[in-house]
Amino acid sequence: MKEYLDMFLTFARIGGLTFGGGYAMLPMLQKEVVENKKWATNEEIMDYYAIGQCLPGLIAVNTAAFIGQKMRGTKGGYACAMGVVFPSFVIIAIIAAFISGFADMPVVRNAFAGIRVCVCVLIYNAVLKLWKKAIIDWKALVIFGAVFLASTFTDLSPILFVILAGAAGILIQTLGVKKS
């Protein structure tokens, strides 16, 4: 029970201190789950994010559930998913009760503008860390370039990008093995 509580509280802290959605929680996930707790590797986090983006629901919840499932099965998945959702639920319930009274205040609008900028920087730093682990050779760089260009200049679904990138990785690896 203590371990489930630790998982719940860890993800509650991540969920409560992350502004900007699932991508914004990546730096905290790396710090807490990879570096401090050692519950997953950077590679696993990247895989969970990719799969979580393809599934219905929130990336943060899906990723938390994957990490919990890895740690302690279905109950662990529930503990982590509930932990990451709980702070948002409480905060949203409180804000919903009072939003009409302060949403148009300049100080509130300016605070959220500053938070958005901060979130962008945190995501950028997380991307740099992931880049070092993901772009390991020229083949990965080619896949990155293709997905980057396609996602920048088309409105295709991220699910399609993940599936095609996975297929490209399999194809490149298969062709590389046959040549050796």
PDB file of C-alpha atoms in Angstrom:
ATOM      1  CA  MET A   1       0.000   0.000   0.000  1.00  0.00           C
ATOM      2  CA  LYS A   2       2.886   2.363   0.795  1.00  0.00           C
ATOM      3  CA  GLU A   3       4.280   1.943  -2.708  1.00  0.00           C
ATOM      4  CA  TYR A   4       0.910   2.769  -4.314  1.00  0.00           C
ATOM      5  CA  LEU A   5       0.651   5.855  -2.131  1.00  0.00           C
ATOM      6  CA  ASP A   6       4.174   6.904  -3.180  1.00  0.00           C
ATOM      7  CA  MET A   7       3.194   6.460  -6.839  1.00  0.00           C
ATOM      8  CA  PHE A   8      -0.055   8.409  -6.337  1.00  0.00           C
ATOM      9  CA  LEU A   9       1.677  11.269  -4.490  1.00  0.00           C
ATOM     10  CA  THR A  10       4.547  11.461  -6.987  1.00  0.00           C
ATOM     11  CA  PHE A  11       2.135  11.793  -9.885  1.00  0.00           C
ATOM     12  CA  ALA A  12      -0.121  14.131  -7.886  1.00  0.00           C
ATOM     13  CA  ARG A  13       2.888  16.413  -7.441  1.00  0.00           C
ATOM     14  CA  ILE A  14       3.672  16.188 -11.162  1.00  0.00           C
ATOM     15  CA  GLY A  15       0.024  16.805 -12.070  1.00  0.00           C
ATOM     16  CA  GLY A  16      -0.325  19.654  -9.615  1.00  0.00           C
ATOM     17  CA  LEU A  17       2.801  21.492 -10.725  1.00  0.00           C
ATOM     18  CA  THR A  18       2.472  21.022 -14.476  1.00  0.00           C
ATOM     19  CA  PHE A  19       0.861  23.813 -16.450  1.00  0.00           C
ATOM     20  CA  GLY A  20       0.340  23.457 -20.185  1.00  0.00           C
ATOM     21  CA  GLY A  21      -0.719  19.861 -20.720  1.00  0.00           C
ATOM     22  CA  GLY A  22       1.015  16.546 -21.195  1.00  0.00           C
ATOM     23  CA  TYR A  23       4.058  17.867 -23.012  1.00  0.00           C
ATOM     24  CA  ALA A  24       4.738  20.360 -20.256  1.00  0.00           C
ATOM     25  CA  MET A  25       4.974  17.544 -17.710  1.00  0.00           C
ATOM     26  CA  LEU A  26       7.862  15.924 -19.599  1.00  0.00           C
ATOM     27  CA  PRO A  27      10.623  17.773 -17.693  1.00  0.00           C
ATOM     28  CA  MET A  28       9.071  16.811 -14.354  1.00  0.00           C
ATOM     29  CA  LEU A  29       8.619  13.207 -15.500  1.00  0.00           C
ATOM     30  CA  GLN A  30      12.261  13.034 -16.474  1.00  0.00           C
ATOM     31  CA  LYS A  31      13.348  14.497 -13.144  1.00  0.00           C
ATOM     32  CA  GLU A  32      11.017  12.526 -10.860  1.00  0.00           C
ATOM     33  CA  VAL A  33      10.376   9.247 -12.676  1.00  0.00           C
ATOM     34  CA  VAL A  34      13.671   8.769 -14.524  1.00  0.00           C
ATOM     35  CA  GLU A  35      16.307  10.500 -12.395  1.00  0.00           C
ATOM     36  CA  ASN A  36      14.928  10.428  -8.830  1.00  0.00           C
ATOM     37  CA  LYS A  37      12.709   7.336  -8.622  1.00  0.00           C
ATOM     38  CA  LYS A  38      14.285   5.353 -11.481  1.00  0.00           C
ATOM     39  CA  TRP A  39      10.869   3.919 -12.352  1.00  0.00           C
ATOM     40  CA  ALA A  40      11.504   4.261 -16.100  1.00  0.00           C
ATOM     41  CA  THR A  41      14.219   5.211 -18.570  1.00  0.00           C
ATOM     42  CA  ASN A  42      14.222   8.181 -20.937  1.00  0.00           C
ATOM     43  CA  GLU A  43      13.631   5.737 -23.777  1.00  0.00           C
ATOM     44  CA  GLU A  44      10.597   4.261 -22.037  1.00  0.00           C
ATOM     45  CA  ILE A  45       9.199   7.738 -21.369  1.00  0.00           C
ATOM     46  CA  MET A  46       9.555   8.568 -25.080  1.00  0.00           C
ATOM     47  CA  ASP A  47       7.820   5.306 -25.997  1.00  0.00           C
ATOM     48  CA  TYR A  48       5.006   5.924 -23.507  1.00  0.00           C
ATOM     49  CA  TYR A  49       4.534   9.447 -24.861  1.00  0.00           C
ATOM     50  CA  ALA A  50       4.372   8.167 -28.437  1.00  0.00           C
ATOM     51  CA  ILE A  51       1.829   5.496 -27.576  1.00  0.00           C
ATOM     52  CA  GLY A  52      -0.076   7.835 -25.250  1.00  0.00           C
ATOM     53  CA  GLN A  53      -0.466  10.355 -28.038  1.00  0.00           C
ATOM     54  CA  CYS A  54      -2.013   7.713 -30.299  1.00  0.00           C
ATOM     55  CA  LEU A  55      -4.592   6.632 -27.736  1.00  0.00           C
ATOM     56  CA  PRO A  56      -7.768   8.453 -26.755  1.00  0.00           C
ATOM     57  CA  GLY A  57      -7.473  10.610 -23.683  1.00  0.00           C
ATOM     58  CA  LEU A  58      -4.790  12.810 -22.245  1.00  0.00           C
ATOM     59  CA  ILE A  59      -1.113  12.113 -22.845  1.00  0.00           C
ATOM     60  CA  ALA A  60      -0.340  12.810 -19.180  1.00  0.00           C
ATOM     61  CA  VAL A  61      -2.882  10.276 -17.941  1.00  0.00           C
ATOM     62  CA  ASN A  62      -1.902   7.652 -20.502  1.00  0.00           C
ATOM     63  CA  THR A  63       1.796   8.053 -19.723  1.00  0.00           C
ATOM     64  CA  ALA A  64       1.188   7.895 -15.975  1.00  0.00           C
ATOM     65  CA  ALA A  65      -0.891   4.743 -16.435  1.00  0.00           C
ATOM     66  CA  PHE A  66       1.872   3.107 -18.506  1.00  0.00           C
ATOM     67  CA  ILE A  67       4.495   3.862 -15.860  1.00  0.00           C
ATOM     68  CA  GLY A  68       2.243   2.588 -13.059  1.00  0.00           C
ATOM     69  CA  GLN A  69       1.386  -0.540 -15.053  1.00  0.00           C
ATOM     70  CA  LYS A  70       5.091  -1.220 -15.537  1.00  0.00           C
ATOM     71  CA  MET A  71       5.727  -0.757 -11.821  1.00  0.00           C
ATOM     72  CA  ARG A  72       2.798  -2.584 -10.195  1.00  0.00           C
ATOM     73  CA  GLY A  73       0.399  -3.822 -12.846  1.00  0.00           C
ATOM     74  CA  THR A  74      -3.158  -2.581 -13.197  1.00  0.00           C
ATOM     75  CA  LYS A  75      -3.372  -1.201  -9.645  1.00  0.00           C
ATOM     76  CA  GLY A  76      -0.159   0.729 -10.206  1.00  0.00           C
ATOM     77  CA  GLY A  77      -1.575   2.129 -13.434  1.00  0.00           C
ATOM     78  CA  TYR A  78      -4.666   3.316 -11.583  1.00  0.00           C
ATOM     79  CA  ALA A  79      -2.598   4.835  -8.758  1.00  0.00           C
ATOM     80  CA  CYS A  80      -0.427   6.867 -11.122  1.00  0.00           C
ATOM     81  CA  ALA A  81      -3.286   7.896 -13.411  1.00  0.00           C
ATOM     82  CA  MET A  82      -5.451   8.977 -10.470  1.00  0.00           C
ATOM     83  CA  GLY A  83      -2.492  10.825  -8.974  1.00  0.00           C
ATOM     84  CA  VAL A  84      -1.861  12.881 -12.096  1.00  0.00           C
ATOM     85  CA  VAL A  85      -5.578  13.684 -12.492  1.00  0.00           C
ATOM     86  CA  PHE A  86      -6.433  14.480  -8.866  1.00  0.00           C
ATOM     87  CA  PRO A  87      -4.796  17.938  -8.560  1.00  0.00           C
ATOM     88  CA  SER A  88      -6.323  19.107 -11.847  1.00  0.00           C
ATOM     89  CA  PHE A  89      -9.742  17.923 -10.755  1.00  0.00           C
ATOM     90  CA  VAL A  90      -9.517  19.833  -7.484  1.00  0.00           C
ATOM     91  CA  ILE A  91      -8.039  22.977  -9.070  1.00  0.00           C
ATOM     92  CA  ILE A  92     -10.581  23.004 -11.910  1.00  0.00           C
ATOM     93  CA  ALA A  93     -13.470  22.542  -9.484  1.00  0.00           C
ATOM     94  CA  ILE A  94     -12.280  25.515  -7.434  1.00  0.00           C
ATOM     95  CA  ILE A  95     -11.585  27.712 -10.487  1.00  0.00           C
ATOM     96  CA  ALA A  96     -14.926  26.813 -12.068  1.00  0.00           C
ATOM     97  CA  ALA A  97     -16.682  28.115  -8.995  1.00  0.00           C
ATOM     98  CA  PHE A  98     -14.978  31.508  -9.267  1.00  0.00           C
ATOM     99  CA  ILE A  99     -13.814  31.913 -12.913  1.00  0.00           C
ATOM    100  CA  SER A 100     -16.393  34.442 -14.016  1.00  0.00           C
ATOM    101  CA  GLY A 101     -15.262  36.804 -11.271  1.00  0.00           C
ATOM    102  CA  PHE A 102     -11.589  37.057 -12.197  1.00  0.00           C
ATOM    103  CA  ALA A 103     -10.880  35.669 -15.699  1.00  0.00           C
ATOM    104  CA  ASP A 104     -10.961  39.104 -17.321  1.00  0.00           C
ATOM    105  CA  MET A 105      -8.695  40.758 -14.785  1.00  0.00           C
ATOM    106  CA  PRO A 106      -5.483  42.057 -16.406  1.00  0.00           C
ATOM    107  CA  VAL A 107      -3.312  40.521 -13.694  1.00  0.00           C
ATOM    108  CA  VAL A 108      -4.784  37.062 -14.360  1.00  0.00           C
ATOM    109  CA  ARG A 109      -4.408  37.379 -18.153  1.00  0.00           C
ATOM    110  CA  ASN A 110      -0.799  38.569 -17.724  1.00  0.00           C
ATOM    111  CA  ALA A 111       0.018  35.762 -15.303  1.00  0.00           C
ATOM    112  CA  PHE A 112      -1.223  33.154 -17.780  1.00  0.00           C
ATOM    113  CA  ALA A 113       0.742  34.824 -20.590  1.00  0.00           C
ATOM    114  CA  GLY A 114       3.896  34.472 -18.493  1.00  0.00           C
ATOM    115  CA  ILE A 115       3.090  30.864 -17.604  1.00  0.00           C
ATOM    116  CA  ARG A 116       2.648  29.988 -21.301  1.00  0.00           C
ATOM    117  CA  VAL A 117       6.118  31.362 -22.091  1.00  0.00           C
ATOM    118  CA  CYS A 118       7.622  29.389 -19.212  1.00  0.00           C
ATOM    119  CA  VAL A 119       5.924  26.202 -20.396  1.00  0.00           C
ATOM    120  CA  CYS A 120       7.432  26.679 -23.871  1.00  0.00           C
ATOM    121  CA  VAL A 121      10.930  26.889 -22.366  1.00  0.00           C
ATOM    122  CA  LEU A 122      10.346  23.779 -20.226  1.00  0.00           C
ATOM    123  CA  ILE A 123       9.127  21.820 -23.247  1.00  0.00           C
ATOM    124  CA  TYR A 124      12.120  23.019 -25.290  1.00  0.00           C
ATOM    125  CA  ASN A 125      14.524  21.818 -22.579  1.00  0.00           C
ATOM    126  CA  ALA A 126      12.775  18.431 -22.426  1.00  0.00           C
ATOM    127  CA  VAL A 127      13.028  18.114 -26.218  1.00  0.00           C
ATOM    128  CA  LEU A 128      16.775  18.785 -26.045  1.00  0.00           C
ATOM    129  CA  LYS A 129      17.199  16.022 -23.468  1.00  0.00           C
ATOM    130  CA  LEU A 130      15.117  13.593 -25.529  1.00  0.00           C
ATOM    131  CA  TRP A 131      16.984  14.565 -28.714  1.00  0.00           C
ATOM    132  CA  LYS A 132      20.241  13.224 -27.251  1.00  0.00           C
ATOM    133  CA  LYS A 133      18.652   9.822 -26.630  1.00  0.00           C
ATOM    134  CA  ALA A 134      16.485   9.585 -29.756  1.00  0.00           C
ATOM    135  CA  ILE A 135      18.689  10.895 -32.583  1.00  0.00           C
ATOM    136  CA  ILE A 136      21.460   8.327 -32.315  1.00  0.00           C
ATOM    137  CA  ASP A 137      22.414   7.970 -35.980  1.00  0.00           C
ATOM    138  CA  TRP A 138      21.715   9.308 -39.462  1.00  0.00           C
ATOM    139  CA  LYS A 139      18.704   6.999 -39.893  1.00  0.00           C
ATOM    140  CA  ALA A 140      16.974   8.455 -36.849  1.00  0.00           C
ATOM    141  CA  LEU A 141      17.819  11.948 -38.122  1.00  0.00           C
ATOM    142  CA  VAL A 142      16.166  11.156 -41.477  1.00  0.00           C
ATOM    143  CA  ILE A 143      12.996   9.914 -39.727  1.00  0.00           C
ATOM    144  CA  PHE A 144      13.035  13.015 -37.516  1.00  0.00           C
ATOM    145  CA  GLY A 145      13.404  15.302 -40.535  1.00  0.00           C
ATOM    146  CA  ALA A 146      10.599  13.611 -42.440  1.00  0.00           C
ATOM    147  CA  VAL A 147       8.199  13.741 -39.485  1.00  0.00           C
ATOM    148  CA  PHE A 148       9.176  17.327 -38.676  1.00  0.00           C
ATOM    149  CA  LEU A 149       8.552  18.522 -42.219  1.00  0.00           C
ATOM    150  CA  ALA A 150       5.337  16.540 -42.638  1.00  0.00           C
ATOM    151  CA  SER A 151       3.945  17.721 -39.306  1.00  0.00           C
ATOM    152  CA  THR A 152       4.915  21.319 -40.042  1.00  0.00           C
ATOM    153  CA  PHE A 153       3.407  21.505 -43.512  1.00  0.00           C
ATOM    154  CA  THR A 154       0.404  19.151 -43.287  1.00  0.00           C
ATOM    155  CA  ASP A 155      -2.551  18.643 -40.988  1.00  0.00           C
ATOM    156  CA  LEU A 156      -2.113  14.874 -40.778  1.00  0.00           C
ATOM    157  CA  SER A 157      -2.888  13.121 -37.513  1.00  0.00           C
ATOM    158  CA  PRO A 158      -0.031  12.571 -35.036  1.00  0.00           C
ATOM    159  CA  ILE A 159      -1.191   8.952 -34.902  1.00  0.00           C
ATOM    160  CA  LEU A 160      -0.250   8.570 -38.552  1.00  0.00           C
ATOM    161  CA  PHE A 161       3.206  10.034 -37.894  1.00  0.00           C
ATOM    162  CA  VAL A 162       3.845   7.626 -35.026  1.00  0.00           C
ATOM    163  CA  ILE A 163       2.700   4.615 -37.068  1.00  0.00           C
ATOM    164  CA  LEU A 164       4.725   5.626 -40.133  1.00  0.00           C
ATOM    165  CA  ALA A 165       7.824   6.411 -38.057  1.00  0.00           C
ATOM    166  CA  GLY A 166       7.537   3.022 -36.353  1.00  0.00           C
ATOM    167  CA  ALA A 167       7.169   1.304 -39.727  1.00  0.00           C
ATOM    168  CA  ALA A 168      10.158   3.266 -41.058  1.00  0.00           C
ATOM    169  CA  GLY A 169      12.233   2.169 -38.066  1.00  0.00           C
ATOM    170  CA  ILE A 170      11.298  -1.474 -38.667  1.00  0.00           C
ATOM    171  CA  LEU A 171      11.996  -1.178 -42.397  1.00  0.00           C
ATOM    172  CA  ILE A 172      15.352   0.539 -41.922  1.00  0.00           C
ATOM    173  CA  GLN A 173      16.417  -2.002 -39.298  1.00  0.00           C
ATOM    174  CA  THR A 174      15.282  -4.928 -41.488  1.00  0.00           C
ATOM    175  CA  LEU A 175      17.138  -3.578 -44.520  1.00  0.00           C
ATOM    176  CA  GLY A 176      20.228  -2.913 -42.406  1.00  0.00           C
ATOM    177  CA  VAL A 177      20.260  -6.488 -41.062  1.00  0.00           C
ATOM    178  CA  LYS A 178      19.900  -8.000 -44.541  1.00  0.00           C
ATOM    179  CA  LYS A 179      22.830  -5.936 -45.885  1.00  0.00           C
ATOM    180  CA  SER A 180      25.177  -7.091 -43.104  1.00  0.00           C
TER     181      SER A 180
END
